[in-house]
Amino acid sequence: MTDDRTLADLDTRARAAAAGVRTAVADRPIPAFDPDLVRIDVDARPERPSRTRPAIGLLAAAAAVLVVVAAVVALAGQGDQDGAPADRLGADELRRYALGEVPEDYEVAGVQDGPVGLPDGELGPATVYGSDPSHPVLAVAVLPPSDPGGCALPDAPDDCETDVESGDVPLIAQDLPSIDIGGRRAWDAASTIGGEGVIVEVGDQLALVLGTPARADALQDVAAAVEVGARRASVPAAALPEGLRSLGDVPLTTVLGQYAASLGPLGTFDPITTWSIWYSHPVSGEGVAGGTIAVTVRAGGPLQVALPVLAAVEREQVTVRGHPAILTRVELGASAGPASWWSLRWEERPGEVVEVLTAALEPTLDAEDVQGLAEDIVVVAADEVPGLRQQVADRDLNDPGVTLLGRGTGSDGTQWTFVHGTADANLASGLVLRLGTTVTRWSASAGGTGEGLEDPPSSAPLAEQWAIVESDGQAWAYGPATPEVAAVEIHDGADGLLGEARLLEADGIRGWVAELPTVSTSTGEADEIVVVALDATGAEIDRGQM
Amino acid sequence: MTTDDVATEGRDARLGFDDVYRSDWHPVVALGWTLTGSRAAGEELAQDAFLDAYRRWDHVGTLDRPGAWVRRAVANRAVSHRRHLRVVEAGSARLATAARVAQDAASSPPATDPAFWAAVRALPERQAQCLALHYLEDMAIDAIAALLDCRASTVRVHLSRGRRTLARTLAPTTSEEDA
């Protein structure tokens, strides 16, 4: 119960906090409003596709990523000249690796066994040029349309505005200096995309040109000549710097590396990875930053090993476990914090490219740390994977304020843990269904934050609250249940019974978990699911449509 | 009723865009900041909303309170911002987000009470919006309802539930401060 005094204390604190915010924002002058950013000649060019967007920052423009990665998935089968000759291992022969010794305070936060599967999209590949596969120098690609409104996301509102056209400068280029390459509009993308990069407008599309040519202005020459098709960019032979040839096509995210994160949360998922394990050092409530370490495996050869150089600010050839390796560093944009990302890639066995990736703010991890971690990696046997997945599902379980309601395993083998966290717990507050995998998608009814469902908005048996969480191939629904709920059924849109949920309870906290027959949110089938609460007599006492 | 409905046709003195921009920039940034947890994101959302308002000024400028239109845009975009950030909980994306949150938290002046606003953001979205508007601008229930396009009774419920939850979750800190 909260008494009047407590609420009065809250209001006092709230008003002080509000005053603090008002004072803090007033400390900064009002920026000049530049109408040049808001050209209103759109109507004069009615045929121009709705591509430009207001500037809300790249990290906020997360939605584009679903399109980015999705399309890359479709390309996963496309080969490059890195290929798999007879003496190289195939994707199904690659091993799994993990850190031999996990740094203090890090814990397993994600495991992905097998390629990431995501919805189809519209993104094309990056075409890579170089003197040989070990020395990629240039890459060109068609950039995806920006979607700052997140309308491509499965949980986008019905009235999501996909065609907001507020300026003539594309979102991705709005903070970039324009450069004159002769005839085409172009922007210097070094600060955003990484390495040396140019974004160029070719007709009604945007192309990205990046790399490390010997001659500084070579990128601009290429940008002036790059040709684009529906989904693919290429450089005419006459415009190609001397000594370079096409090395083939690769997914754009593999070229952008960590910069792909600037396109959104999924941007760093490289769909050709066959294995990844992530360790995280949590961010504390006091703002002490954490870190992430990953070990990934993908099929490839010298080109896959060397690709990170295209977008890196530092690159070095080193030796790891007796193999030549490429160490690179990229810097995230200013909006994402001061983190440096270190990547170390090498071919552990023919055709088996291993990467150790780190990014940590406090304590920091530097090049030596990365090499040390890489030297000590160990092979993960297939029968060890379930245990690692369980660690993922169980992370934060011992934190104060966390209550375990139950565990289970999905039909696809994914372990889950159903927990409740209080607001001061490390994991998201409220009811949470934790999956033992890396890739999850989460959506919910109104209410909730992160992956937690807190503060039921009603006292109804199902509290008008639910959430869906998906792994790569399986979906679950969960939500709270009052004591009068004796069973929860999952029905389809025609009210046919699809299955029964598990009711779980601990320390007076009650909830239900149901495995869904489809991966709902990504396919839009969520509306077909109805959850029905029954009392002890079997009578229906509540229902809700997801 | 929506903010659009409160347009006043034939008003004598229409506010100019520059007037609204100058008068409302700071409170709009404050709203975006508190709802996203990031000052930078707040400024970006504010810029975004004002850009949209500028483009649609033929319509927005006829509204009784153009600033309310901008605030609603920021409140809604802040929700989208949060949803996008939670689409995937994984690897590097976690860190990119965490890095920014940590950086913002570390750079937030203590007087802004970041822990309080973090608790606000942990509330259901509508509750967080109602409370931010209520506390930041001392906005009346009817004004919040018009701004968020919902009934006044709904706003009242959101405020009540949100305050109760905050009082419960922030109680230990409040007690310590009292002591």
XYZ file of C-alpha atoms in Angstrom:
725
model
C 0.000 0.000 0.000
C 1.151 3.506 -0.682
C -0.031 6.097 1.751
C -0.542 9.789 1.160
C 2.766 10.694 2.717
C 4.641 8.357 0.405
C 2.883 9.843 -2.586
C 3.630 13.320 -1.323
C 7.294 12.373 -0.988
C 7.192 11.037 -4.503
C 5.684 14.243 -5.847
C 8.330 16.286 -4.069
C 11.080 14.194 -5.572
C 9.414 14.260 -8.982
C 9.127 18.029 -9.012
C 12.748 18.403 -7.992
C 13.771 15.989 -10.742
C 11.643 17.868 -13.249
C 13.175 21.163 -12.190
C 16.615 19.609 -12.578
C 15.815 18.507 -16.112
C 14.343 21.890 -17.026
C 17.449 23.617 -15.747
C 19.755 21.203 -17.531
C 18.075 21.588 -20.907
C 18.035 25.361 -20.533
C 21.797 25.276 -20.070
C 22.174 24.571 -23.739
C 21.218 27.302 -26.194
C 18.413 26.688 -28.602
C 20.021 25.504 -31.816
C 19.372 27.568 -34.878
C 16.616 26.076 -36.953
C 18.010 25.638 -40.404
C 15.262 25.624 -43.002
C 17.761 24.385 -45.548
C 17.469 21.022 -43.865
C 13.805 21.069 -44.643
C 13.616 21.738 -48.278
C 10.089 22.084 -49.379
C 10.649 21.383 -53.003
C 9.417 17.842 -52.614
C 6.273 18.657 -54.492
C 8.382 19.873 -57.357
C 9.720 16.351 -57.740
C 6.640 14.190 -57.281
C 8.246 11.135 -58.800
C 10.948 10.994 -56.173
C 10.509 7.957 -53.942
C 9.910 8.573 -50.254
C 13.380 7.913 -49.094
C 14.564 10.817 -47.030
C 13.692 11.025 -43.377
C 13.919 13.436 -40.492
C 17.171 13.313 -38.631
C 16.647 11.337 -35.486
C 20.042 9.750 -35.420
C 21.281 6.514 -36.737
C 20.987 4.441 -33.639
C 17.423 5.530 -33.263
C 16.781 4.440 -36.804
C 16.812 0.859 -35.740
C 14.013 -0.300 -37.869
C 15.908 -0.329 -41.095
C 17.883 -3.153 -39.727
C 15.183 -5.731 -40.044
C 15.284 -4.990 -43.717
C 19.055 -4.915 -43.724
C 19.613 -8.229 -42.129
C 16.638 -9.893 -43.587
C 17.813 -9.400 -47.065
C 21.244 -10.493 -46.148
C 19.808 -13.770 -45.008
C 18.473 -14.322 -48.446
C 21.970 -13.825 -49.688
C 23.568 -16.155 -47.249
C 23.784 -18.826 -49.832
C 25.525 -16.615 -52.323
C 29.102 -17.459 -52.719
C 32.055 -15.214 -53.173
C 35.438 -15.986 -54.462
C 36.381 -16.835 -50.928
C 34.281 -19.867 -51.587
C 34.785 -23.400 -50.461
C 37.195 -25.289 -52.611
C 37.533 -28.986 -52.083
C 40.176 -28.626 -49.385
C 38.052 -26.299 -47.304
C 35.474 -27.261 -44.721
C 31.819 -26.825 -45.491
C 29.494 -24.856 -43.234
C 28.184 -28.035 -41.642
C 31.682 -29.140 -40.700
C 32.645 -26.089 -38.711
C 33.290 -26.335 -35.009
C 32.004 -24.195 -32.208
C 34.382 -22.217 -30.029
C 34.070 -20.385 -26.744
C 36.349 -18.474 -24.422
C 38.654 -20.720 -22.466
C 38.612 -18.355 -19.542
C 35.782 -15.882 -19.128
C 36.896 -12.512 -17.722
C 35.635 -11.594 -14.292
C 32.071 -10.348 -14.111
C 31.261 -11.524 -17.614
C 28.577 -14.145 -18.130
C 27.179 -16.011 -21.086
C 24.487 -13.793 -22.548
C 23.688 -15.431 -25.842
C 24.255 -18.540 -27.885
C 23.391 -18.949 -31.527
C 23.943 -22.383 -32.987
C 23.358 -22.364 -36.712
C 22.782 -19.508 -39.131
C 20.437 -16.738 -38.070
C 17.123 -16.913 -39.845
C 15.288 -13.663 -40.363
C 12.472 -12.483 -42.596
C 13.127 -11.676 -46.210
C 13.981 -8.139 -47.151
C 15.123 -5.972 -49.944
C 18.796 -5.385 -49.378
C 21.362 -6.329 -51.920
C 24.924 -7.468 -51.431
C 28.153 -5.551 -51.257
C 30.485 -6.136 -54.141
C 34.096 -6.332 -53.052
C 37.156 -5.450 -55.111
C 40.796 -6.060 -54.425
C 44.004 -7.444 -55.788
C 43.339 -10.867 -54.249
C 41.015 -12.281 -51.576
C 43.509 -11.515 -48.829
C 43.542 -7.851 -49.758
C 40.071 -6.421 -50.258
C 40.357 -2.729 -51.018
C 36.943 -1.499 -52.081
C 33.322 -2.389 -51.547
C 30.216 -0.889 -53.090
C 26.600 -1.518 -52.172
C 23.131 -0.094 -52.493
C 22.002 1.280 -49.147
C 18.588 0.277 -47.825
C 15.829 2.853 -47.513
C 15.812 4.482 -44.113
C 12.918 3.739 -41.832
C 13.233 5.866 -38.716
C 9.601 5.363 -37.894
C 10.220 1.669 -37.455
C 7.404 0.789 -39.803
C 9.246 -2.314 -40.949
C 9.156 -3.688 -37.444
C 6.619 -6.376 -36.655
C 5.166 -4.361 -33.800
C 4.899 -1.110 -35.704
C 1.584 0.642 -35.123
C -1.001 0.376 -37.861
C -0.819 4.096 -38.527
C 2.957 4.120 -38.771
C 4.040 6.828 -41.143
C 6.363 5.265 -43.652
C 6.434 8.123 -46.074
C 7.426 11.082 -43.975
C 9.439 13.249 -46.314
C 10.940 16.126 -44.471
C 14.046 17.027 -46.321
C 16.066 16.589 -49.417
C 19.105 15.170 -47.697
C 18.791 11.463 -46.905
C 18.636 10.582 -43.244
C 21.859 8.654 -43.297
C 23.663 11.630 -44.787
C 22.073 14.484 -42.901
C 24.942 14.987 -40.507
C 27.657 14.284 -43.029
C 29.685 16.841 -44.948
C 28.767 16.980 -48.593
C 31.575 16.570 -51.061
C 31.899 17.494 -54.680
C 32.592 14.502 -56.883
C 31.287 16.085 -60.023
C 27.701 15.655 -61.111
C 26.374 13.521 -58.311
C 25.469 14.502 -54.794
C 27.792 12.786 -52.349
C 28.693 12.857 -48.683
C 31.792 11.901 -46.771
C 30.650 8.956 -44.658
C 33.869 8.330 -42.789
C 32.436 9.457 -39.466
C 29.402 7.232 -39.720
C 30.193 4.220 -41.809
C 33.787 3.901 -40.839
C 37.136 3.785 -42.523
C 36.986 5.859 -45.636
C 33.507 5.989 -47.049
C 31.390 7.933 -49.488
C 27.633 7.885 -49.819
C 26.555 8.871 -53.287
C 23.189 9.482 -54.847
C 22.723 7.538 -58.044
C 19.347 8.265 -59.560
C 16.818 7.659 -56.832
C 19.051 5.301 -54.873
C 21.931 5.691 -52.511
C 25.136 3.763 -52.892
C 27.907 3.260 -50.405
C 31.530 3.178 -51.456
C 34.078 2.332 -48.817
C 37.517 0.919 -48.514
C 41.159 1.673 -48.308
C 42.518 2.496 -51.744
C 46.076 3.687 -51.945
C 45.048 6.973 -53.485
C 42.902 9.074 -51.175
C 40.629 10.469 -53.845
C 40.126 7.100 -55.514
C 36.960 6.543 -53.509
C 35.483 9.713 -54.932
C 36.377 8.647 -58.445
C 34.667 5.334 -57.847
C 31.668 7.082 -56.312
C 31.373 9.239 -59.398
C 31.254 6.168 -61.587
C 29.493 3.532 -59.509
C 26.518 1.934 -61.178
C 23.476 0.642 -59.357
C 20.864 -1.882 -60.269
C 17.780 -2.843 -58.314
C 19.715 -4.193 -55.353
C 23.330 -4.268 -56.368
C 26.067 -1.762 -57.055
C 29.140 -2.282 -59.173
C 32.117 -0.382 -60.458
C 32.678 -0.188 -64.234
C 35.983 -1.699 -65.191
C 37.197 1.621 -66.573
C 36.700 3.296 -63.207
C 38.346 0.589 -61.155
C 41.713 1.544 -59.664
C 44.578 -0.237 -61.320
C 45.277 -3.731 -60.110
C 41.857 -4.309 -58.584
C 39.346 -6.904 -59.644
C 36.014 -8.112 -58.365
C 36.365 -10.534 -55.487
C 32.671 -11.313 -55.436
C 29.583 -10.418 -53.436
C 29.169 -10.599 -49.688
C 26.371 -9.546 -47.329
C 26.562 -5.838 -46.567
C 26.657 -6.419 -42.827
C 29.833 -8.409 -43.185
C 31.445 -5.412 -44.845
C 30.119 -2.832 -42.413
C 31.078 -4.972 -39.460
C 30.302 -3.212 -36.216
C 29.236 -0.103 -38.064
C 26.211 -2.042 -39.151
C 25.018 -1.525 -35.590
C 24.524 2.101 -36.474
C 21.737 0.904 -38.707
C 20.023 -0.698 -35.740
C 20.043 -3.550 -33.248
C 20.190 -6.389 -35.717
C 22.787 -4.807 -37.873
C 25.668 -6.709 -36.450
C 24.181 -10.095 -37.051
C 26.083 -11.644 -39.815
C 23.809 -14.305 -41.250
C 26.653 -16.438 -42.503
C 27.897 -17.114 -39.000
C 27.285 -20.687 -37.995
C 28.007 -20.185 -34.336
C 28.234 -17.293 -31.937
C 28.503 -17.057 -28.208
C 28.229 -13.738 -26.433
C 29.382 -12.770 -22.998
C 28.275 -9.604 -21.322
C 29.356 -7.500 -18.423
C 26.191 -5.772 -17.286
C 25.735 -2.037 -17.113
C 25.209 -1.063 -13.533
C 22.426 1.167 -12.385
C 25.007 3.782 -11.527
C 25.912 4.176 -15.158
C 29.079 2.125 -15.013
C 29.348 0.776 -18.484
C 29.648 -2.869 -19.279
C 31.109 -4.796 -22.122
C 30.543 -7.516 -24.643
C 32.782 -10.275 -25.908
C 31.825 -12.617 -28.688
C 33.311 -15.630 -30.375
C 31.872 -16.366 -33.770
C 32.497 -18.917 -36.484
C 31.678 -18.635 -40.161
C 32.573 -20.399 -43.351
C 35.079 -18.606 -45.500
C 38.646 -18.054 -46.356
C 41.103 -15.206 -46.697
C 38.460 -12.743 -47.888
C 36.225 -13.308 -44.854
C 39.258 -12.951 -42.625
C 40.254 -9.655 -44.229
C 36.837 -7.998 -44.755
C 36.896 -6.005 -41.487
C 39.746 -3.871 -42.856
C 37.322 -2.124 -45.175
C 35.605 -0.241 -42.374
C 38.340 -0.173 -39.757
C 40.188 2.816 -38.410
C 43.111 0.617 -37.384
C 44.270 -2.620 -38.934
C 47.169 -4.900 -38.231
C 48.324 -8.364 -39.208
C 49.136 -10.519 -36.197
C 49.490 -14.197 -35.402
C 46.927 -16.105 -33.369
C 47.244 -19.761 -32.454
C 49.874 -20.016 -35.151
C 47.668 -18.586 -37.866
C 47.935 -15.224 -39.608
C 45.146 -13.043 -38.299
C 43.718 -9.612 -38.953
C 43.245 -7.314 -35.978
C 41.034 -4.303 -36.591
C 39.487 -1.555 -34.542
C 36.426 0.478 -35.326
C 34.906 3.324 -33.382
C 31.231 3.668 -32.928
C 29.713 7.026 -33.748
C 29.573 9.701 -31.089
C 25.925 9.021 -30.437
C 26.714 5.500 -29.335
C 29.368 6.263 -26.812
C 33.111 6.080 -26.867
C 33.408 2.352 -27.376
C 36.105 0.874 -29.545
C 35.388 -2.468 -31.093
C 38.214 -4.870 -31.599
C 37.900 -7.687 -34.038
C 40.386 -10.481 -34.486
C 39.790 -12.920 -37.314
C 41.719 -15.860 -38.545
C 41.259 -19.151 -40.331
C 41.506 -21.749 -37.604
C 41.115 -24.612 -40.037
C 40.787 -24.397 -43.825
C 37.435 -22.757 -44.477
C 36.714 -22.100 -40.802
C 36.950 -18.407 -39.920
C 36.911 -17.634 -36.220
C 36.449 -14.150 -34.832
C 36.855 -12.801 -31.335
C 35.083 -9.517 -30.934
C 35.205 -7.220 -27.949
C 33.791 -3.912 -26.953
C 33.974 -2.740 -23.423
C 33.781 0.600 -21.728
C 34.608 -0.220 -18.146
C 36.882 -1.990 -17.635
C 38.188 -1.528 -21.142
C 39.520 -4.306 -23.298
C 42.361 -3.492 -25.659
C 44.207 -5.251 -28.456
C 46.293 -7.342 -26.095
C 43.205 -8.503 -24.255
C 41.599 -9.539 -27.511
C 44.630 -11.507 -28.586
C 44.854 -13.137 -25.177
C 41.224 -14.201 -25.326
C 41.679 -15.511 -28.851
C 44.708 -17.596 -27.959
C 42.737 -19.397 -25.272
C 39.537 -20.288 -27.074
C 38.301 -23.845 -26.677
C 36.145 -26.113 -28.789
C 32.542 -26.498 -27.659
C 31.120 -29.970 -28.101
C 27.561 -30.382 -29.321
C 26.453 -31.813 -25.998
C 27.723 -28.719 -24.213
C 25.414 -26.391 -26.106
C 22.283 -27.083 -24.024
C 24.224 -26.222 -20.887
C 25.338 -22.920 -22.385
C 21.801 -22.154 -23.455
C 20.618 -22.839 -19.965
C 23.185 -20.351 -18.683
C 21.736 -17.767 -21.049
C 18.219 -18.437 -19.866
C 19.317 -18.385 -16.242
C 21.457 -15.265 -16.279
C 20.694 -12.781 -13.528
C 18.699 -15.480 -11.764
C 20.622 -15.070 -8.528
C 20.281 -11.319 -8.442
C 18.337 -9.735 -5.601
C 14.725 -9.147 -6.497
C 14.487 -12.002 -8.984
C 11.958 -14.799 -8.473
C 12.069 -18.001 -10.514
C 8.606 -19.184 -11.526
C 9.651 -22.090 -13.699
C 11.767 -23.522 -16.489
C 11.030 -25.427 -19.639
C 12.283 -26.473 -23.046
C 10.584 -25.622 -26.293
C 9.889 -28.097 -29.041
C 12.876 -26.671 -30.893
C 15.112 -27.426 -27.930
C 15.349 -23.850 -26.700
C 15.412 -23.653 -22.938
C 13.389 -20.967 -21.254
C 13.247 -19.556 -17.778
C 10.189 -17.724 -16.473
C 11.126 -15.151 -13.883
C 9.870 -12.050 -12.183
C 12.116 -9.153 -11.355
C 11.508 -6.175 -9.186
C 12.302 -2.744 -10.522
C 15.771 -2.739 -8.999
C 16.739 -6.143 -10.372
C 19.334 -6.281 -13.115
C 17.035 -7.904 -15.603
C 13.954 -6.175 -16.943
C 11.374 -5.649 -14.252
C 8.161 -7.632 -14.141
C 7.450 -11.018 -15.659
C 10.113 -12.107 -18.102
C 10.456 -15.191 -20.258
C 14.152 -15.667 -20.828
C 15.224 -17.772 -23.790
C 18.467 -19.630 -24.014
C 19.430 -18.202 -27.356
C 20.978 -15.091 -28.805
C 18.368 -13.907 -31.217
C 15.080 -13.011 -29.632
C 12.294 -10.718 -30.634
C 9.866 -9.358 -28.139
C 6.529 -7.653 -28.431
C 3.803 -6.965 -25.955
C 0.414 -5.559 -25.317
C 0.348 -2.021 -23.983
C 2.560 -1.846 -20.978
C 5.869 -3.291 -20.123
C 9.346 -2.256 -20.943
C 12.344 -4.085 -22.246
C 11.277 -7.660 -21.987
C 9.381 -7.359 -18.749
C 5.668 -7.051 -18.056
C 5.067 -4.965 -15.008
C 2.161 -3.300 -13.322
C -0.828 -5.092 -14.853
C -3.129 -2.417 -16.210
C -6.237 -4.153 -14.990
C -7.432 -6.520 -12.305
C -8.966 -8.866 -14.869
C -7.885 -12.507 -14.610
C -5.393 -12.077 -17.446
C -4.769 -8.432 -16.572
C -5.109 -7.441 -20.240
C -1.425 -8.103 -20.516
C 0.690 -10.467 -22.520
C 3.937 -10.654 -24.361
C 5.378 -12.740 -27.158
C 9.005 -13.669 -27.341
C 10.565 -15.496 -30.226
C 13.726 -17.358 -30.831
C 14.861 -17.981 -34.355
C 12.256 -20.618 -34.978
C 9.841 -20.789 -32.081
C 7.553 -18.386 -30.268
C 6.076 -18.276 -26.795
C 3.443 -16.119 -25.175
C 3.310 -15.299 -21.514
C 1.541 -13.065 -19.101
C 0.206 -12.670 -15.590
C -2.708 -14.573 -14.118
C -4.755 -13.902 -11.016
C -5.382 -16.667 -8.436
C -8.831 -17.446 -9.810
C -7.336 -18.605 -13.112
C -7.160 -22.414 -13.070
C -6.163 -22.918 -16.696
C -5.153 -20.900 -19.707
C -5.889 -22.067 -23.223
C -4.517 -20.842 -26.504
C -7.078 -20.628 -29.294
C -6.823 -19.712 -32.946
C -8.856 -16.987 -34.611
C -11.730 -19.397 -35.177
C -11.663 -20.254 -31.468
C -10.191 -23.681 -32.080
C -8.025 -24.995 -29.265
C -4.350 -24.843 -30.120
C -2.913 -25.801 -26.778
C -2.766 -25.181 -23.091
C -0.474 -22.831 -21.294
C 1.528 -23.737 -18.243
C 0.525 -21.916 -15.112
C 3.507 -21.141 -12.918
C 3.663 -19.569 -9.514
C 6.215 -18.646 -6.888
C 6.130 -16.326 -3.907
C 2.608 -15.228 -4.752
C 3.566 -14.249 -8.297
C 1.514 -16.049 -10.891
C 1.828 -16.268 -14.627
C 1.313 -18.447 -17.674
C 3.582 -19.545 -20.508
C 2.459 -21.077 -23.776
C 4.419 -22.251 -26.759
C 2.782 -20.870 -29.876
C 2.243 -22.870 -33.018
C 3.775 -20.175 -35.220
C 6.489 -17.578 -35.024
C 3.861 -14.969 -34.653
C 5.157 -11.455 -34.630
C 7.455 -11.757 -37.575
C 4.787 -13.309 -39.724
C 1.971 -11.083 -38.601
C 0.030 -14.059 -37.316
C -0.140 -12.687 -33.805
C -3.677 -11.499 -34.406
C -4.767 -15.082 -34.893
C -3.956 -16.061 -31.338
C -6.521 -15.836 -28.536
C -5.714 -16.564 -24.919
C -8.594 -17.829 -22.770
C -8.643 -18.048 -18.976
C -10.769 -20.670 -17.254
C -11.697 -20.993 -13.609
C -11.687 -24.175 -11.552
C -15.070 -25.207 -12.954
C -13.864 -24.864 -16.519
C -15.871 -21.735 -17.108
C -14.333 -19.004 -19.197
C -13.566 -15.968 -17.097
C -11.410 -13.872 -19.396
C -9.961 -13.789 -22.865
C -7.685 -11.615 -24.860
C -6.577 -11.472 -28.453
C -2.919 -11.172 -29.240
C -10.791 14.728 -28.826
C -7.446 15.133 -30.486
C -5.050 18.017 -30.623
C -6.150 18.462 -34.176
C -9.648 19.096 -32.979
C -8.613 22.063 -30.970
C -7.628 23.999 -34.052
C -9.013 27.455 -33.955
C -10.149 28.585 -37.321
C -9.861 32.245 -38.087
C -7.711 32.980 -35.118
C -6.539 36.538 -35.166
C -2.926 36.033 -34.232
C -1.424 32.793 -35.442
C 1.754 31.828 -33.757
C 4.662 31.717 -36.099
C 6.839 28.661 -36.306
C 9.825 30.561 -34.955
C 7.835 31.623 -31.894
C 6.839 28.068 -31.099
C 10.305 26.769 -31.792
C 11.907 29.266 -29.444
C 9.358 28.909 -26.685
C 8.977 25.150 -26.791
C 12.384 23.798 -27.756
C 13.600 23.273 -24.231
C 10.471 21.641 -22.791
C 10.179 19.403 -25.820
C 13.790 18.277 -25.405
C 13.098 17.666 -21.720
C 10.158 15.447 -22.626
C 12.205 13.460 -25.116
C 15.085 13.172 -22.691
C 13.020 11.844 -19.830
C 11.111 9.391 -22.008
C 14.175 7.969 -23.735
C 16.778 8.343 -21.009
C 19.133 10.016 -23.430
C 19.594 13.724 -23.783
C 21.025 13.246 -27.249
C 18.047 11.169 -28.263
C 15.745 13.783 -26.750
C 17.333 16.492 -28.840
C 17.149 14.333 -31.927
C 13.488 13.566 -31.351
C 12.794 17.249 -30.774
C 14.578 18.188 -33.953
C 12.659 15.508 -35.776
C 9.310 16.721 -34.454
C 10.013 20.377 -35.189
C 11.097 19.500 -38.693
C 7.807 17.740 -39.239
C 5.919 20.624 -37.717
C 7.711 23.050 -40.001
C 6.821 21.079 -43.060
C 3.199 20.873 -42.001
C 2.956 24.357 -40.636
C 0.019 25.173 -42.859
C -1.885 22.755 -40.670
C 0.026 22.716 -37.398
C 0.161 26.490 -37.313
C -3.620 26.660 -37.261
C -3.847 24.584 -34.106
C -4.656 26.245 -30.861
C -1.512 24.795 -29.315
C 1.036 23.898 -31.955
C 3.418 23.004 -29.153
C 1.090 20.219 -28.088
C 1.333 18.734 -31.568
C 5.111 18.736 -31.291
C 4.984 17.183 -27.834
C 2.693 14.416 -28.995
C 5.070 13.705 -31.860
C 7.961 13.451 -29.423
C 6.005 11.296 -26.959
C 5.004 8.870 -29.691
C 8.442 8.766 -31.247
C 9.946 8.108 -27.845
C 7.786 4.999 -27.622
C 9.008 3.874 -31.017
C 12.544 4.593 -29.922
C 12.141 2.342 -26.901
C 10.473 -0.410 -28.878
C 13.261 -0.467 -31.394
C 15.875 -0.688 -28.752
C 14.261 -3.735 -27.265
C 13.556 -5.592 -30.467
C 16.590 -7.704 -29.993
C 18.540 -8.471 -26.933
C 21.797 -9.629 -28.253
C 25.468 -9.147 -28.432
C 26.835 -6.013 -29.888
C 23.468 -4.350 -30.128
C 23.209 -4.686 -26.368
C 26.489 -2.965 -25.944
C 25.817 -0.201 -28.410
C 22.665 0.596 -26.540
C 24.239 0.066 -23.174
C 27.143 2.286 -24.058
C 24.910 5.159 -24.939
C 22.689 4.691 -21.923
C 25.719 4.492 -19.691
C 27.262 7.528 -21.256
C 24.071 9.508 -20.910
C 23.560 8.365 -17.357
C 27.099 9.224 -16.444
C 26.782 12.662 -17.966
C 23.371 13.475 -16.536
C 23.570 16.108 -13.841
C 22.618 14.631 -10.461
C 19.946 17.268 -10.057
C 18.028 15.644 -12.881
C 17.638 12.535 -10.704
C 18.300 9.937 -13.454
C 17.083 7.144 -11.196
C 13.685 8.764 -10.923
C 13.282 9.078 -14.681
C 14.552 5.554 -15.176
C 11.736 4.410 -12.916
C 9.304 6.466 -14.969
C 10.506 4.819 -18.146
C 10.057 1.409 -16.560
C 6.344 2.129 -16.349
C 3.967 1.168 -19.134
C 4.375 3.605 -21.990
C 1.196 5.609 -21.523
C 1.810 5.963 -17.807
C 5.320 7.198 -18.474
C 4.049 9.747 -20.979
C 1.357 11.008 -18.628
C 3.727 11.319 -15.699
C 6.436 13.041 -17.716
C 4.002 15.627 -18.983
C 2.446 16.005 -15.555
C 5.681 16.553 -13.691
C 7.776 18.300 -16.318
C 5.214 20.866 -17.320
C 2.680 20.670 -14.539
C 0.182 19.914 -17.258
C -3.474 19.537 -16.329
C -5.265 16.257 -16.897
C -7.463 17.658 -19.659
C -4.435 19.033 -21.462
C -2.618 15.705 -21.235
C -5.714 13.926 -22.494
C -5.997 16.246 -25.468
C -2.331 15.916 -26.194
C -2.302 12.134 -26.019
C -5.667 11.754 -27.685
C -7.362 9.874 -24.883
C -10.021 10.453 -22.260
C -9.333 12.498 -19.157
C -10.445 9.560 -17.035
C -7.824 7.414 -18.690
C -5.139 9.944 -17.929
C -6.315 10.063 -14.339
C -5.973 6.283 -14.072
C -2.534 6.325 -15.688
C -1.340 9.024 -13.321
C -2.728 7.264 -10.299
C -1.265 3.892 -11.158
C 1.998 5.359 -12.247
C 2.419 7.347 -9.064
C 1.599 4.316 -6.939
C 4.114 2.193 -8.778
C 6.782 4.861 -8.543
C 6.117 5.360 -4.865
C 6.517 1.646 -4.350
C 9.629 1.181 -6.461
C 11.378 4.321 -5.277
C 10.360 4.010 -1.671
C 13.732 2.845 -0.270
C 15.546 5.793 -1.797
C 12.897 8.176 -0.586
C 13.187 6.806 2.922
C 16.933 7.132 2.924
C 16.700 10.681 1.803
C 14.232 11.400 4.520
C 16.601 9.970 7.019
